[in-house]
C-alpha cells in the first residue's frame, strides 16, 4: 500500500515528473490512513498520503475499462518508468504487463512491488507489512533477547520495499542509458 508511493518519491525529489494514478471514487488506499491534518478525517487530509504524493500529478483512471487501459498505454509510450504495487498477475490481466508495455516502449523501466514477488512458491500468498517484516527476518533483530520479537514502528517492510525499488530503478535507468534497453524489476517486500 505504501511501497509504490515511497518508491516514486526519490525520482520526484530528483526532478522527475511523476503521475500518480488512482482508482475512481475511493482513490488511493493511503488516503484513509491517519493521522489526519488538524484531526479532520478526510481523503484530502491523510498525512501518509500527503507525504508520499506531494509534488506528484494525479490522475483518476478505471483500469478495468478499455478507455483507462488505453490512456495508460499512451502515457507509457513517452514514460521512462512505471511503478506498480498490485498483487502479482493483476497488470497482466489488465493487459498492462511488462511484456505488453515493453512493446510500446522498449526503453521502459517497470518496477512491480508485492509482498512475495511475482515468481516463486509464495507468489500468490496474501501478505501484510507485519508478515513481510517477520518472514524477511527483520523481526529477529528487534525486541529483548529473552522475550518474543517485536515489530518496529511504522510500516518498515513497505518502506524498505519502496527503497529497494527506487534504487533498482536508478540502476536500470543507468543500464538503459548505455544500452537503450528497458527492464522489468520485481521487488519482494
mmCIF file of C-alpha atoms in Angstrom:
data_model
loop_
_atom_site.group_PDB
_atom_site.id
_atom_site.type_symbol
_atom_site.label_atom_id
_atom_site.label_comp_id
_atom_site.label_asym_id
_atom_site.label_seq_id
_atom_site.Cartn_x
_atom_site.Cartn_y
_atom_site.Cartn_z
ATOM 1 C CA UNK A 1 0.000 0.000 0.000
ATOM 2 C CA UNK A 2 2.835 2.430 0.812
ATOM 3 C CA UNK A 3 5.692 0.910 -1.174
ATOM 4 C CA UNK A 4 4.722 2.219 -4.613
ATOM 5 C CA UNK A 5 4.280 5.764 -3.343
ATOM 6 C CA UNK A 6 7.565 5.613 -1.464
ATOM 7 C CA UNK A 7 9.381 4.102 -4.460
ATOM 8 C CA UNK A 8 8.407 7.036 -6.659
ATOM 9 C CA UNK A 9 9.453 9.663 -4.088
ATOM 10 C CA UNK A 10 13.211 9.754 -4.849
ATOM 11 C CA UNK A 11 12.692 10.249 -8.593
ATOM 12 C CA UNK A 12 10.211 13.035 -7.794
ATOM 13 C CA UNK A 13 12.714 14.573 -5.365
ATOM 14 C CA UNK A 14 15.351 14.467 -8.110
ATOM 15 C CA UNK A 15 13.089 16.361 -10.513
ATOM 16 C CA UNK A 16 11.108 13.669 -12.322
ATOM 17 C CA UNK A 17 7.534 14.382 -13.329
ATOM 18 C CA UNK A 18 5.528 11.701 -11.518
ATOM 19 C CA UNK A 19 1.914 10.918 -12.355
ATOM 20 C CA UNK A 20 0.007 9.144 -9.601
ATOM 21 C CA UNK A 21 -2.884 7.043 -10.909
ATOM 22 C CA UNK A 22 -5.768 6.443 -8.501
ATOM 23 C CA UNK A 23 -8.987 4.478 -8.734
ATOM 24 C CA UNK A 24 -12.244 6.388 -9.245
ATOM 25 C CA UNK A 25 -14.392 7.205 -6.203
ATOM 26 C CA UNK A 26 -12.150 5.782 -3.447
ATOM 27 C CA UNK A 27 -8.719 6.902 -4.614
ATOM 28 C CA UNK A 28 -5.509 5.526 -3.166
ATOM 29 C CA UNK A 29 -5.967 3.401 -0.030
ATOM 30 C CA UNK A 30 -3.440 5.548 1.864
ATOM 31 C CA UNK A 31 -5.991 8.370 1.789
ATOM 32 C CA UNK A 32 -7.823 6.544 4.587
ATOM 33 C CA UNK A 33 -4.818 6.193 6.907
ATOM 34 C CA UNK A 34 -4.286 8.692 9.730
ATOM 35 C CA UNK A 35 -3.125 10.837 11.218
ATOM 36 C CA UNK A 36 -5.172 13.495 9.501
ATOM 37 C CA UNK A 37 -4.321 17.192 9.196
ATOM 38 C CA UNK A 38 -5.868 19.134 12.099
ATOM 39 C CA UNK A 39 -7.728 15.951 13.135
ATOM 40 C CA UNK A 40 -10.124 16.416 10.231
ATOM 41 C CA UNK A 41 -10.768 12.934 8.798
ATOM 42 C CA UNK A 42 -10.916 13.361 5.033
ATOM 43 C CA UNK A 43 -9.393 11.732 1.973
ATOM 44 C CA UNK A 44 -7.706 15.092 1.351
ATOM 45 C CA UNK A 45 -6.011 15.346 4.775
ATOM 46 C CA UNK A 46 -4.261 11.980 5.277
ATOM 47 C CA UNK A 47 -0.693 12.659 6.407
ATOM 48 C CA UNK A 48 0.731 9.450 4.859
ATOM 49 C CA UNK A 49 -0.957 10.194 1.523
ATOM 50 C CA UNK A 50 0.233 13.809 1.526
ATOM 51 C CA UNK A 51 3.772 12.753 2.485
ATOM 52 C CA UNK A 52 4.028 10.094 -0.219
ATOM 53 C CA UNK A 53 2.414 12.112 -3.006
ATOM 54 C CA UNK A 54 3.421 15.739 -2.530
ATOM 55 C CA UNK A 55 4.627 17.199 -5.797
ATOM 56 C CA UNK A 56 3.130 14.453 -7.940
ATOM 57 C CA UNK A 57 0.488 14.950 -10.594
ATOM 58 C CA UNK A 58 -2.701 12.996 -10.031
ATOM 59 C CA UNK A 59 -4.916 11.143 -12.466
ATOM 60 C CA UNK A 60 -8.013 9.068 -11.763
ATOM 61 C CA UNK A 61 -8.456 6.083 -14.079
ATOM 62 C CA UNK A 62 -10.602 2.988 -14.121
ATOM 63 C CA UNK A 63 -8.110 0.334 -15.212
ATOM 64 C CA UNK A 64 -10.912 -2.199 -15.582
ATOM 65 C CA UNK A 65 -12.294 -0.416 -18.642
ATOM 66 C CA UNK A 66 -10.793 -0.182 -22.114
ATOM 67 C CA UNK A 67 -10.505 3.610 -22.023
ATOM 68 C CA UNK A 68 -8.450 3.568 -18.794
ATOM 69 C CA UNK A 69 -6.072 0.928 -20.172
ATOM 70 C CA UNK A 70 -5.760 2.889 -23.430
ATOM 71 C CA UNK A 71 -4.760 6.040 -21.508
ATOM 72 C CA UNK A 72 -2.099 4.158 -19.534
ATOM 73 C CA UNK A 73 -0.687 2.711 -22.743
ATOM 74 C CA UNK A 74 -0.496 6.194 -24.278
ATOM 75 C CA UNK A 75 1.325 7.500 -21.187
ATOM 76 C CA UNK A 76 3.764 4.580 -21.256
ATOM 77 C CA UNK A 77 4.847 5.403 -24.810
ATOM 78 C CA UNK A 78 6.644 8.509 -23.534
ATOM 79 C CA UNK A 79 7.452 7.438 -19.969
ATOM 80 C CA UNK A 80 10.780 6.386 -18.519
ATOM 81 C CA UNK A 81 9.436 4.436 -15.537
ATOM 82 C CA UNK A 82 6.234 2.766 -14.391
ATOM 83 C CA UNK A 83 5.849 1.682 -10.747
ATOM 84 C CA UNK A 84 3.019 -0.622 -9.681
ATOM 85 C CA UNK A 85 2.259 -2.472 -6.481
ATOM 86 C CA UNK A 86 -0.710 -4.658 -7.331
ATOM 87 C CA UNK A 87 -0.791 -8.340 -6.485
ATOM 88 C CA UNK A 88 1.246 -10.383 -8.987
ATOM 89 C CA UNK A 89 -0.619 -11.020 -12.226
ATOM 90 C CA UNK A 90 -3.041 -8.083 -11.976
ATOM 91 C CA UNK A 91 -1.180 -5.951 -14.525
ATOM 92 C CA UNK A 92 -1.069 -8.884 -16.972
ATOM 93 C CA UNK A 93 -4.806 -9.435 -16.521
ATOM 94 C CA UNK A 94 -5.409 -5.764 -17.331
ATOM 95 C CA UNK A 95 -3.270 -6.020 -20.479
ATOM 96 C CA UNK A 96 -0.635 -3.823 -18.818
ATOM 97 C CA UNK A 97 2.081 -6.380 -18.078
ATOM 98 C CA UNK A 98 5.686 -5.635 -18.968
ATOM 99 C CA UNK A 99 5.602 -7.941 -21.992
ATOM 100 C CA UNK A 100 2.811 -5.783 -23.451
ATOM 101 C CA UNK A 101 4.103 -2.366 -22.341
ATOM 102 C CA UNK A 102 7.678 -3.141 -23.412
ATOM 103 C CA UNK A 103 6.419 -3.466 -26.983
ATOM 104 C CA UNK A 104 5.066 0.090 -26.810
ATOM 105 C CA UNK A 105 8.245 1.451 -25.225
ATOM 106 C CA UNK A 106 11.306 -0.847 -25.328
ATOM 107 C CA UNK A 107 13.212 1.591 -23.069
ATOM 108 C CA UNK A 108 10.580 1.412 -20.295
ATOM 109 C CA UNK A 109 11.744 0.519 -16.803
ATOM 110 C CA UNK A 110 8.881 -1.059 -14.862
ATOM 111 C CA UNK A 111 9.025 -1.863 -11.158
ATOM 112 C CA UNK A 112 6.487 -4.281 -9.691
ATOM 113 C CA UNK A 113 6.372 -4.370 -5.896
ATOM 114 C CA UNK A 114 4.475 -7.038 -3.970
ATOM 115 C CA UNK A 115 4.811 -8.898 -0.698
ATOM 116 C CA UNK A 116 6.319 -12.093 -2.113
ATOM 117 C CA UNK A 117 7.385 -11.109 -5.627
ATOM 118 C CA UNK A 118 5.953 -12.107 -8.970
ATOM 119 C CA UNK A 119 7.548 -15.558 -9.107
ATOM 120 C CA UNK A 120 8.251 -18.365 -6.684
ATOM 121 C CA UNK A 121 6.332 -20.562 -4.284
ATOM 122 C CA UNK A 122 4.787 -17.720 -2.237
ATOM 123 C CA UNK A 123 3.796 -15.559 -5.222
ATOM 124 C CA UNK A 124 0.037 -15.925 -4.673
ATOM 125 C CA UNK A 125 0.079 -15.716 -0.865
ATOM 126 C CA UNK A 126 -1.677 -12.853 0.866
ATOM 127 C CA UNK A 127 0.691 -10.524 2.646
ATOM 128 C CA UNK A 128 0.859 -7.621 5.027
ATOM 129 C CA UNK A 129 3.550 -5.379 6.416
ATOM 130 C CA UNK A 130 3.718 -7.499 9.599
ATOM 131 C CA UNK A 131 4.047 -10.775 7.655
ATOM 132 C CA UNK A 132 6.781 -9.324 5.418
ATOM 133 C CA UNK A 133 8.546 -7.906 8.474
ATOM 134 C CA UNK A 134 8.539 -11.309 10.178
ATOM 135 C CA UNK A 135 9.298 -13.572 7.201
ATOM 136 C CA UNK A 136 12.143 -11.340 5.993
ATOM 137 C CA UNK A 137 14.000 -11.951 9.255
ATOM 138 C CA UNK A 138 13.977 -8.290 10.237
ATOM 139 C CA UNK A 139 11.782 -9.044 13.272
ATOM 140 C CA UNK A 140 14.508 -11.382 14.575
ATOM 141 C CA UNK A 141 16.596 -8.292 15.276
ATOM 142 C CA UNK A 142 14.001 -6.496 17.417
ATOM 143 C CA UNK A 143 12.896 -6.933 20.995
ATOM 144 C CA UNK A 144 14.685 -8.260 24.072
ATOM 145 C CA UNK A 145 16.752 -11.427 23.790
ATOM 146 C CA UNK A 146 14.707 -13.307 26.400
ATOM 147 C CA UNK A 147 11.318 -12.238 25.012
ATOM 148 C CA UNK A 148 9.277 -12.641 21.853
ATOM 149 C CA UNK A 149 10.264 -10.475 18.874
ATOM 150 C CA UNK A 150 8.690 -7.056 18.471
ATOM 151 C CA UNK A 151 7.704 -5.180 15.372
ATOM 152 C CA UNK A 152 9.436 -1.850 14.901
ATOM 153 C CA UNK A 153 7.226 1.203 14.466
ATOM 154 C CA UNK A 154 5.735 2.202 11.176
ATOM 155 C CA UNK A 155 5.460 0.166 8.024
ATOM 156 C CA UNK A 156 9.107 -0.840 7.753
ATOM 157 C CA UNK A 157 8.651 -3.595 5.160
ATOM 158 C CA UNK A 158 6.608 -1.327 2.897
ATOM 159 C CA UNK A 159 9.186 1.446 3.086
ATOM 160 C CA UNK A 160 12.130 -0.937 2.596
ATOM 161 C CA UNK A 161 10.458 -2.406 -0.487
ATOM 162 C CA UNK A 162 9.965 1.126 -1.812
ATOM 163 C CA UNK A 163 13.636 1.981 -1.230
ATOM 164 C CA UNK A 164 14.758 -1.257 -2.913
ATOM 165 C CA UNK A 165 12.514 -0.432 -5.866
ATOM 166 C CA UNK A 166 13.835 3.127 -6.149
ATOM 167 C CA UNK A 167 17.484 2.002 -6.057
ATOM 168 C CA UNK A 168 16.765 -0.706 -8.626
ATOM 169 C CA UNK A 169 15.081 1.828 -10.895
ATOM 170 C CA UNK A 170 18.126 4.089 -10.737
ATOM 171 C CA UNK A 171 20.379 1.152 -11.697
ATOM 172 C CA UNK A 172 18.019 0.123 -14.516
ATOM 173 C CA UNK A 173 17.954 3.682 -15.863
ATOM 174 C CA UNK A 174 21.758 3.740 -15.897
ATOM 175 C CA UNK A 175 21.738 0.430 -17.788
ATOM 176 C CA UNK A 176 19.172 1.841 -20.199
ATOM 177 C CA UNK A 177 21.319 4.933 -20.801
ATOM 178 C CA UNK A 178 24.133 2.664 -22.054
ATOM 179 C CA UNK A 179 22.075 0.055 -23.906
ATOM 180 C CA UNK A 180 18.722 1.637 -24.765
ATOM 181 C CA UNK A 181 17.028 -1.393 -23.161
ATOM 182 C CA UNK A 182 14.325 -1.191 -20.527
ATOM 183 C CA UNK A 183 13.881 -3.739 -17.745
ATOM 184 C CA UNK A 184 11.217 -5.212 -15.519
ATOM 185 C CA UNK A 185 12.140 -5.088 -11.841
ATOM 186 C CA UNK A 186 10.384 -7.476 -9.450
ATOM 187 C CA UNK A 187 10.623 -6.358 -5.806
ATOM 188 C CA UNK A 188 9.538 -8.582 -2.939
ATOM 189 C CA UNK A 189 8.863 -6.930 0.408
#
